[in-house]
Amino acid sequence: MKEEFVSTVSHELRTPLTSIRGSIGLLTGGLAGEFSDKAKQLLGIAQNNTERLLLLINDILDLSKIEAGKMDFHFKEVDLQTLLDHAIDAIEGYAKEHNIEFVVENSVKGGMIQADEGRLMQVLNNLMSNAAKFAPTGDKVRVSAVRHHHQIRISVTDHGPGIPKELQPRIFDKFTQADSSDTRQVGGTGLGLNITKAIVEKHNGRIAFVTEIGVGTTFYFDIPEIKTHEVKTDKTSTAIDVNSQRVLICDDEADVAALIRLMLAQAGFEGDIALNAQEAEALLQKNHYSAMTLDIMLPDKDGVTLYKELRENPLTKQLPVVFVSVKADATKQEQGKEIQESAHWINKPIDEADLVEALKEAISENKINTHLHILHVEDDDDIRNLIGMLLDDHFIITESPTLKEAREYLNKEGSSPFDLVLLDIGLPDGSGLDLLKDISKIENPPEILVFSADDIQVGHIDNVTESLVKSKTTNEQLVDKIKSIIGKRVY
Ligand code: ADP
């Protein structure tokens, strides 16, 4: 309620303040005739203080938005040089007022970043106006962009007094300012750097500073560089780590999808992008994914509908899904308990840490059974592959195309005991049922599920837990059966 209150009040204050400022501006501009020097002086004071109040209100409003996670970010690919040019243009008046000069050095010409241009301008403006405030008259304030560890580092360096030691650890906290006399001298709210840090972090970046009393200060932030298309394909093909998890990112906004991919890349995931449900379905058919992020509002299908369909399909039934949407919370509330709990839900604007955490959690929940070990005895290559695809996300599978090999696995000393043997009967070197004797000799024997073209009566056969007939069993029934048998073994 307090947050709501602060936000409402700040909002409501903006309108009257804007008209006060506007009116004073018209008066000083001579609209209502000439004023005496005294009146001009008073209007000047009113004008300065209205500006200060507006800055404060805007900062408070930003802060409350950030704290409530409601600050909107519209990311797109931004050319760094254009951004720096705009920032310099925007601050020109302020630079003149403080009698300083901004000098830009960009060694990353053509460099692109994924950014909300307006918000990043706010960051640059804050760092540059702080530098201008503190720089000595006539100082050249350097704004530079360089490549640093695959990121672009933007820094602003002044030759001002430096930041007092006692202030340094708190510099990014709210309302931190050198001291009150200083505040009156240079103006400001003490919120600028706090907001700046939050914005930089929303861009997947980090901000820091170096300062030396009496020498000057450099504030710098690092933001991931977007590779040009050619470079990107190059990089990904060499950088593929066979062990890294592959995630399908389904979002109709290409920029947001690219941003998610960047966020995931930082956490070590690989990502493929689908811009609609149809593309997602095609990719899911073709590739194996550890998890999927799913937007709710897709052009061709509602995300929840797609989710339900994925749950119906044995190949994707277990795929961990993280909904990522502006409507995540609201949509979650509309769903039944099962969908609420079986998926993860992340709101936009996306908090990188939350997203990565949700994905890791979803994947690890799905892998809960991976310590369970199945011996699959089957001579048909296609069936072995199919079952491998259906199960290998959930269980460790050892495949054996012959009776002989199966015996070796079962009798192998020191091998981890199997939890289940999935057994075909018609094998090239004998009947699968011959294996039952071997299994009964094992201490703590595995469960046995006969999966065969023959319709056998398991009731008559010792220690066979269940049987299924190939032609009569759907993939889903098979997976469910295995889970129900083996699930009892999860302690
Ligand atoms: P403000 O709105 O007061 O500028 P900031 O959060 O941007 O708020 O800055 C907080 C404080 O950090 C400033 O009041 C000042 O004391 C110190 N500071 C920021 N930038 C510089 C700088 N370039 N040189 C010296 N001190 C600085």
Short mmCIF file of N, CA, C and O in Angstrom, two decimals, residues 95-177:
data_model
loop_
_atom_site.label_atom_id
_atom_site.label_comp_id
_atom_site.label_asym_id
_atom_site.label_seq_id
_atom_site.Cartn_x
_atom_site.Cartn_y
_atom_site.Cartn_z
N ALA A 95 26.24 21.29 -20.04
CA ALA A 95 27.70 21.40 -20.12
C ALA A 95 28.11 22.87 -20.22
O ALA A 95 29.03 23.33 -19.53
N LYS A 96 27.38 23.62 -21.05
CA LYS A 96 27.68 25.06 -21.20
C LYS A 96 27.51 25.79 -19.88
O LYS A 96 28.37 26.58 -19.48
N GLU A 97 26.39 25.44 -19.21
CA GLU A 97 26.07 26.06 -17.93
C GLU A 97 27.23 25.86 -16.93
O GLU A 97 27.56 26.74 -16.16
N HIS A 98 27.80 24.66 -16.96
CA HIS A 98 28.88 24.36 -16.02
C HIS A 98 30.26 24.63 -16.61
O HIS A 98 31.27 24.29 -15.99
N ASN A 99 30.24 25.14 -17.83
CA ASN A 99 31.50 25.50 -18.48
C ASN A 99 32.47 24.31 -18.57
O ASN A 99 33.65 24.43 -18.20
N ILE A 100 31.97 23.21 -19.01
CA ILE A 100 32.85 22.06 -19.24
C ILE A 100 32.57 21.51 -20.65
O ILE A 100 31.59 21.87 -21.29
N GLU A 101 33.44 20.61 -21.09
CA GLU A 101 33.28 20.06 -22.44
C GLU A 101 33.27 18.53 -22.37
O GLU A 101 34.06 17.94 -21.62
N PHE A 102 32.38 17.90 -23.12
CA PHE A 102 32.39 16.43 -23.18
C PHE A 102 33.16 15.98 -24.42
O PHE A 102 32.95 16.51 -25.51
N VAL A 103 34.05 15.02 -24.23
CA VAL A 103 34.82 14.49 -25.36
C VAL A 103 34.52 12.99 -25.46
O VAL A 103 34.66 12.26 -24.49
N VAL A 104 34.09 12.56 -26.66
CA VAL A 104 33.73 11.14 -26.81
C VAL A 104 34.85 10.37 -27.49
O VAL A 104 35.40 10.81 -28.50
N GLU A 105 35.20 9.23 -26.93
CA GLU A 105 36.16 8.34 -27.59
C GLU A 105 35.49 6.98 -27.71
O GLU A 105 35.23 6.32 -26.72
N ASN A 106 35.19 6.62 -28.94
CA ASN A 106 34.50 5.33 -29.13
C ASN A 106 35.39 4.41 -29.96
O ASN A 106 35.58 4.62 -31.15
N SER A 107 35.91 3.38 -29.34
CA SER A 107 36.74 2.44 -30.09
C SER A 107 35.92 1.20 -30.51
O SER A 107 36.45 0.20 -30.93
N VAL A 108 34.60 1.28 -30.32
CA VAL A 108 33.74 0.14 -30.69
C VAL A 108 32.78 0.60 -31.77
O VAL A 108 31.58 0.36 -31.69
N LYS A 109 33.32 1.26 -32.79
CA LYS A 109 32.46 1.78 -33.87
C LYS A 109 31.67 0.62 -34.47
O LYS A 109 32.21 -0.45 -34.71
N GLY A 110 30.38 0.85 -34.65
CA GLY A 110 29.53 -0.20 -35.19
C GLY A 110 29.03 -1.16 -34.12
O GLY A 110 28.27 -2.08 -34.40
N GLY A 111 29.47 -0.95 -32.88
CA GLY A 111 29.06 -1.83 -31.78
C GLY A 111 27.57 -1.69 -31.51
O GLY A 111 27.03 -0.59 -31.56
N MET A 112 26.91 -2.83 -31.28
CA MET A 112 25.47 -2.80 -31.02
C MET A 112 25.20 -3.39 -29.64
O MET A 112 25.85 -4.35 -29.23
N ILE A 113 24.23 -2.82 -28.97
CA ILE A 113 23.81 -3.42 -27.71
C ILE A 113 22.30 -3.57 -27.70
O ILE A 113 21.60 -2.89 -28.46
N GLN A 114 21.84 -4.44 -26.83
CA GLN A 114 20.40 -4.65 -26.66
C GLN A 114 19.97 -3.71 -25.53
O GLN A 114 20.39 -3.92 -24.39
N ALA A 115 19.19 -2.70 -25.87
CA ALA A 115 18.93 -1.71 -24.83
C ALA A 115 17.59 -1.03 -24.98
O ALA A 115 17.00 -1.01 -26.06
N ASP A 116 17.11 -0.49 -23.88
CA ASP A 116 16.00 0.46 -23.91
C ASP A 116 16.68 1.81 -24.03
O ASP A 116 17.31 2.29 -23.09
N GLU A 117 16.55 2.41 -25.21
CA GLU A 117 17.33 3.60 -25.51
C GLU A 117 17.07 4.73 -24.52
O GLU A 117 18.00 5.38 -24.02
N GLY A 118 15.79 4.94 -24.21
CA GLY A 118 15.42 6.02 -23.29
C GLY A 118 16.06 5.82 -21.92
O GLY A 118 16.61 6.75 -21.33
N ARG A 119 15.99 4.61 -21.45
CA ARG A 119 16.52 4.32 -20.12
C ARG A 119 18.05 4.42 -20.09
O ARG A 119 18.63 4.88 -19.12
N LEU A 120 18.67 3.98 -21.16
CA LEU A 120 20.13 4.05 -21.18
C LEU A 120 20.59 5.50 -21.31
O LEU A 120 21.63 5.89 -20.77
N MET A 121 19.77 6.29 -21.99
CA MET A 121 20.05 7.74 -22.06
C MET A 121 20.01 8.32 -20.65
O MET A 121 20.81 9.18 -20.29
N GLN A 122 19.06 7.84 -19.87
CA GLN A 122 18.92 8.31 -18.49
C GLN A 122 20.19 7.97 -17.69
O GLN A 122 20.68 8.79 -16.92
N VAL A 123 20.73 6.78 -17.93
CA VAL A 123 21.96 6.36 -17.26
C VAL A 123 23.10 7.30 -17.64
O VAL A 123 23.80 7.85 -16.78
N LEU A 124 23.26 7.49 -18.96
CA LEU A 124 24.35 8.34 -19.44
C LEU A 124 24.17 9.77 -18.92
O LEU A 124 25.12 10.41 -18.48
N ASN A 125 22.92 10.22 -18.96
CA ASN A 125 22.65 11.57 -18.51
C ASN A 125 23.01 11.75 -17.04
O ASN A 125 23.60 12.76 -16.65
N ASN A 126 22.68 10.76 -16.26
CA ASN A 126 23.00 10.87 -14.83
C ASN A 126 24.50 10.90 -14.59
O ASN A 126 25.01 11.75 -13.86
N LEU A 127 25.21 9.98 -15.24
CA LEU A 127 26.67 9.93 -15.02
C LEU A 127 27.33 11.20 -15.56
O LEU A 127 28.24 11.76 -14.94
N MET A 128 26.84 11.65 -16.73
CA MET A 128 27.46 12.83 -17.34
C MET A 128 27.11 14.10 -16.56
O MET A 128 27.96 14.98 -16.39
N SER A 129 25.88 14.20 -16.06
CA SER A 129 25.55 15.42 -15.32
C SER A 129 26.26 15.43 -13.96
O SER A 129 26.68 16.49 -13.50
N ASN A 130 26.43 14.27 -13.34
CA ASN A 130 27.24 14.22 -12.11
C ASN A 130 28.65 14.70 -12.40
O ASN A 130 29.21 15.51 -11.65
N ALA A 131 29.23 14.20 -13.50
CA ALA A 131 30.59 14.59 -13.85
C ALA A 131 30.65 16.10 -14.08
O ALA A 131 31.55 16.79 -13.58
N ALA A 132 29.63 16.62 -14.81
CA ALA A 132 29.61 18.05 -15.09
C ALA A 132 29.50 18.88 -13.81
O ALA A 132 30.14 19.91 -13.66
N LYS A 133 28.68 18.36 -12.88
CA LYS A 133 28.47 19.06 -11.62
C LYS A 133 29.77 19.19 -10.83
O LYS A 133 30.05 20.20 -10.22
N PHE A 134 30.56 18.10 -10.86
CA PHE A 134 31.74 18.05 -9.99
C PHE A 134 33.03 18.46 -10.70
O PHE A 134 34.02 18.74 -10.03
N ALA A 135 33.01 18.48 -12.02
CA ALA A 135 34.25 18.80 -12.74
C ALA A 135 34.61 20.27 -12.56
O ALA A 135 33.71 21.12 -12.44
N PRO A 136 35.91 20.60 -12.50
CA PRO A 136 36.30 22.00 -12.40
C PRO A 136 35.98 22.74 -13.70
O PRO A 136 35.91 22.12 -14.77
N THR A 137 35.78 24.01 -13.60
CA THR A 137 35.47 24.83 -14.77
C THR A 137 36.51 24.60 -15.87
O THR A 137 37.71 24.54 -15.58
N GLY A 138 36.01 24.44 -17.09
CA GLY A 138 36.92 24.27 -18.23
C GLY A 138 37.40 22.83 -18.41
O GLY A 138 38.12 22.51 -19.36
N ASP A 139 36.96 21.92 -17.54
CA ASP A 139 37.42 20.52 -17.61
C ASP A 139 36.90 19.84 -18.88
O ASP A 139 35.84 20.18 -19.40
N LYS A 140 37.70 18.90 -19.37
CA LYS A 140 37.23 18.04 -20.46
C LYS A 140 36.79 16.72 -19.82
O LYS A 140 37.62 16.00 -19.26
N VAL A 141 35.50 16.43 -19.90
CA VAL A 141 35.00 15.18 -19.33
C VAL A 141 34.99 14.14 -20.46
O VAL A 141 34.41 14.36 -21.53
N ARG A 142 35.67 13.01 -20.21
CA ARG A 142 35.82 12.02 -21.27
C ARG A 142 34.74 10.94 -21.16
O ARG A 142 34.51 10.37 -20.09
N VAL A 143 34.06 10.70 -22.28
CA VAL A 143 33.08 9.61 -22.34
C VAL A 143 33.66 8.59 -23.29
O VAL A 143 33.88 8.89 -24.47
N SER A 144 33.92 7.39 -22.82
CA SER A 144 34.57 6.44 -23.74
C SER A 144 33.82 5.11 -23.81
O SER A 144 33.14 4.70 -22.86
N ALA A 145 33.93 4.47 -24.95
CA ALA A 145 33.34 3.14 -25.14
C ALA A 145 34.44 2.21 -25.65
O ALA A 145 35.08 2.51 -26.67
N VAL A 146 34.69 1.16 -24.91
CA VAL A 146 35.72 0.19 -25.33
C VAL A 146 35.16 -1.23 -25.16
O VAL A 146 34.19 -1.44 -24.45
N ARG A 147 35.82 -2.18 -25.82
CA ARG A 147 35.41 -3.57 -25.66
C ARG A 147 36.18 -4.15 -24.47
O ARG A 147 37.38 -3.96 -24.35
N HIS A 148 35.45 -4.84 -23.60
CA HIS A 148 36.08 -5.38 -22.40
C HIS A 148 35.45 -6.73 -22.10
O HIS A 148 34.27 -6.79 -21.76
N HIS A 149 36.20 -7.81 -22.27
CA HIS A 149 35.68 -9.17 -22.01
C HIS A 149 34.34 -9.43 -22.68
O HIS A 149 33.35 -9.76 -22.01
N HIS A 150 34.26 -9.25 -23.97
CA HIS A 150 33.03 -9.49 -24.74
C HIS A 150 31.88 -8.57 -24.37
O HIS A 150 30.74 -8.81 -24.72
N GLN A 151 32.18 -7.54 -23.60
CA GLN A 151 31.14 -6.60 -23.24
C GLN A 151 31.59 -5.24 -23.76
O GLN A 151 32.76 -5.05 -24.09
N ILE A 152 30.65 -4.31 -23.78
CA ILE A 152 31.06 -2.95 -24.10
C ILE A 152 31.11 -2.17 -22.79
O ILE A 152 30.15 -2.23 -22.00
N ARG A 153 32.25 -1.53 -22.57
CA ARG A 153 32.39 -0.75 -21.34
C ARG A 153 32.28 0.73 -21.68
O ARG A 153 33.05 1.25 -22.47
N ILE A 154 31.30 1.38 -21.05
CA ILE A 154 31.13 2.81 -21.27
C ILE A 154 31.55 3.52 -19.99
O ILE A 154 31.11 3.13 -18.90
N SER A 155 32.44 4.51 -20.12
CA SER A 155 32.88 5.19 -18.90
C SER A 155 32.84 6.70 -19.05
O SER A 155 32.94 7.24 -20.15
N VAL A 156 32.67 7.35 -17.92
CA VAL A 156 32.62 8.81 -17.87
C VAL A 156 33.65 9.26 -16.83
O VAL A 156 33.58 8.87 -15.68
N THR A 157 34.63 10.05 -17.28
CA THR A 157 35.72 10.44 -16.39
C THR A 157 35.80 11.95 -16.22
O THR A 157 35.87 12.68 -17.21
N ASP A 158 35.77 12.38 -14.97
CA ASP A 158 35.95 13.82 -14.71
C ASP A 158 37.21 14.05 -13.89
O ASP A 158 37.82 13.10 -13.40
N HIS A 159 37.60 15.31 -13.76
CA HIS A 159 38.77 15.65 -12.94
C HIS A 159 38.34 16.47 -11.73
O HIS A 159 38.95 17.46 -11.38
N GLY A 160 37.22 16.01 -11.15
CA GLY A 160 36.67 16.71 -9.99
C GLY A 160 37.32 16.29 -8.68
O GLY A 160 38.42 15.71 -8.68
N PRO A 161 36.64 16.53 -7.56
CA PRO A 161 37.22 16.32 -6.23
C PRO A 161 37.33 14.85 -5.82
O PRO A 161 37.98 14.55 -4.81
N GLY A 162 36.66 13.93 -6.57
CA GLY A 162 36.64 12.53 -6.15
C GLY A 162 35.55 12.30 -5.12
O GLY A 162 34.96 13.24 -4.61
N ILE A 163 35.28 11.02 -4.85
CA ILE A 163 34.20 10.70 -3.91
C ILE A 163 34.81 10.39 -2.54
O ILE A 163 35.68 9.52 -2.44
N PRO A 164 34.36 11.11 -1.51
CA PRO A 164 34.92 10.88 -0.18
C PRO A 164 34.84 9.39 0.23
O PRO A 164 33.86 8.72 -0.09
N LYS A 165 35.88 8.93 0.91
CA LYS A 165 36.00 7.52 1.26
C LYS A 165 34.78 6.97 1.98
O LYS A 165 34.28 5.89 1.68
N GLU A 166 34.27 7.78 2.93
CA GLU A 166 33.15 7.27 3.75
C GLU A 166 31.87 7.10 2.92
O GLU A 166 30.98 6.36 3.29
N LEU A 167 31.84 7.79 1.78
CA LEU A 167 30.64 7.73 0.95
C LEU A 167 30.69 6.55 -0.03
O LEU A 167 29.66 6.04 -0.48
N GLN A 168 31.92 6.11 -0.33
CA GLN A 168 32.09 5.14 -1.41
C GLN A 168 31.25 3.86 -1.27
O GLN A 168 30.62 3.44 -2.24
N PRO A 169 31.23 3.25 -0.07
CA PRO A 169 30.46 2.00 0.00
C PRO A 169 28.96 2.20 -0.17
O PRO A 169 28.23 1.26 -0.46
N ARG A 170 28.49 3.45 0.03
CA ARG A 170 27.05 3.69 -0.02
C ARG A 170 26.63 4.43 -1.28
O ARG A 170 25.49 4.86 -1.41
N ILE A 171 27.57 4.59 -2.20
CA ILE A 171 27.33 5.51 -3.30
C ILE A 171 26.11 5.14 -4.15
O ILE A 171 25.41 6.00 -4.67
N PHE A 172 25.82 3.82 -4.25
CA PHE A 172 24.67 3.41 -5.06
C PHE A 172 23.39 3.27 -4.22
O PHE A 172 22.37 2.85 -4.73
N ASP A 173 23.49 3.58 -2.92
CA ASP A 173 22.29 3.51 -2.09
C ASP A 173 21.39 4.71 -2.35
O ASP A 173 21.84 5.72 -2.89
N LYS A 174 20.15 4.58 -1.89
CA LYS A 174 19.22 5.71 -2.06
C LYS A 174 19.65 6.89 -1.19
O LYS A 174 20.11 6.69 -0.07
N PHE A 175 19.45 8.06 -1.68
CA PHE A 175 19.66 9.32 -0.94
C PHE A 175 21.08 9.49 -0.41
O PHE A 175 21.29 10.09 0.63
N THR A 176 22.07 8.93 -1.10
CA THR A 176 23.45 9.16 -0.69
C THR A 176 23.97 10.42 -1.36
O THR A 176 23.94 10.54 -2.58
N GLN A 177 24.44 11.32 -0.55
CA GLN A 177 25.05 12.54 -1.08
C GLN A 177 26.21 12.94 -0.18
O GLN A 177 26.21 12.59 1.01
#
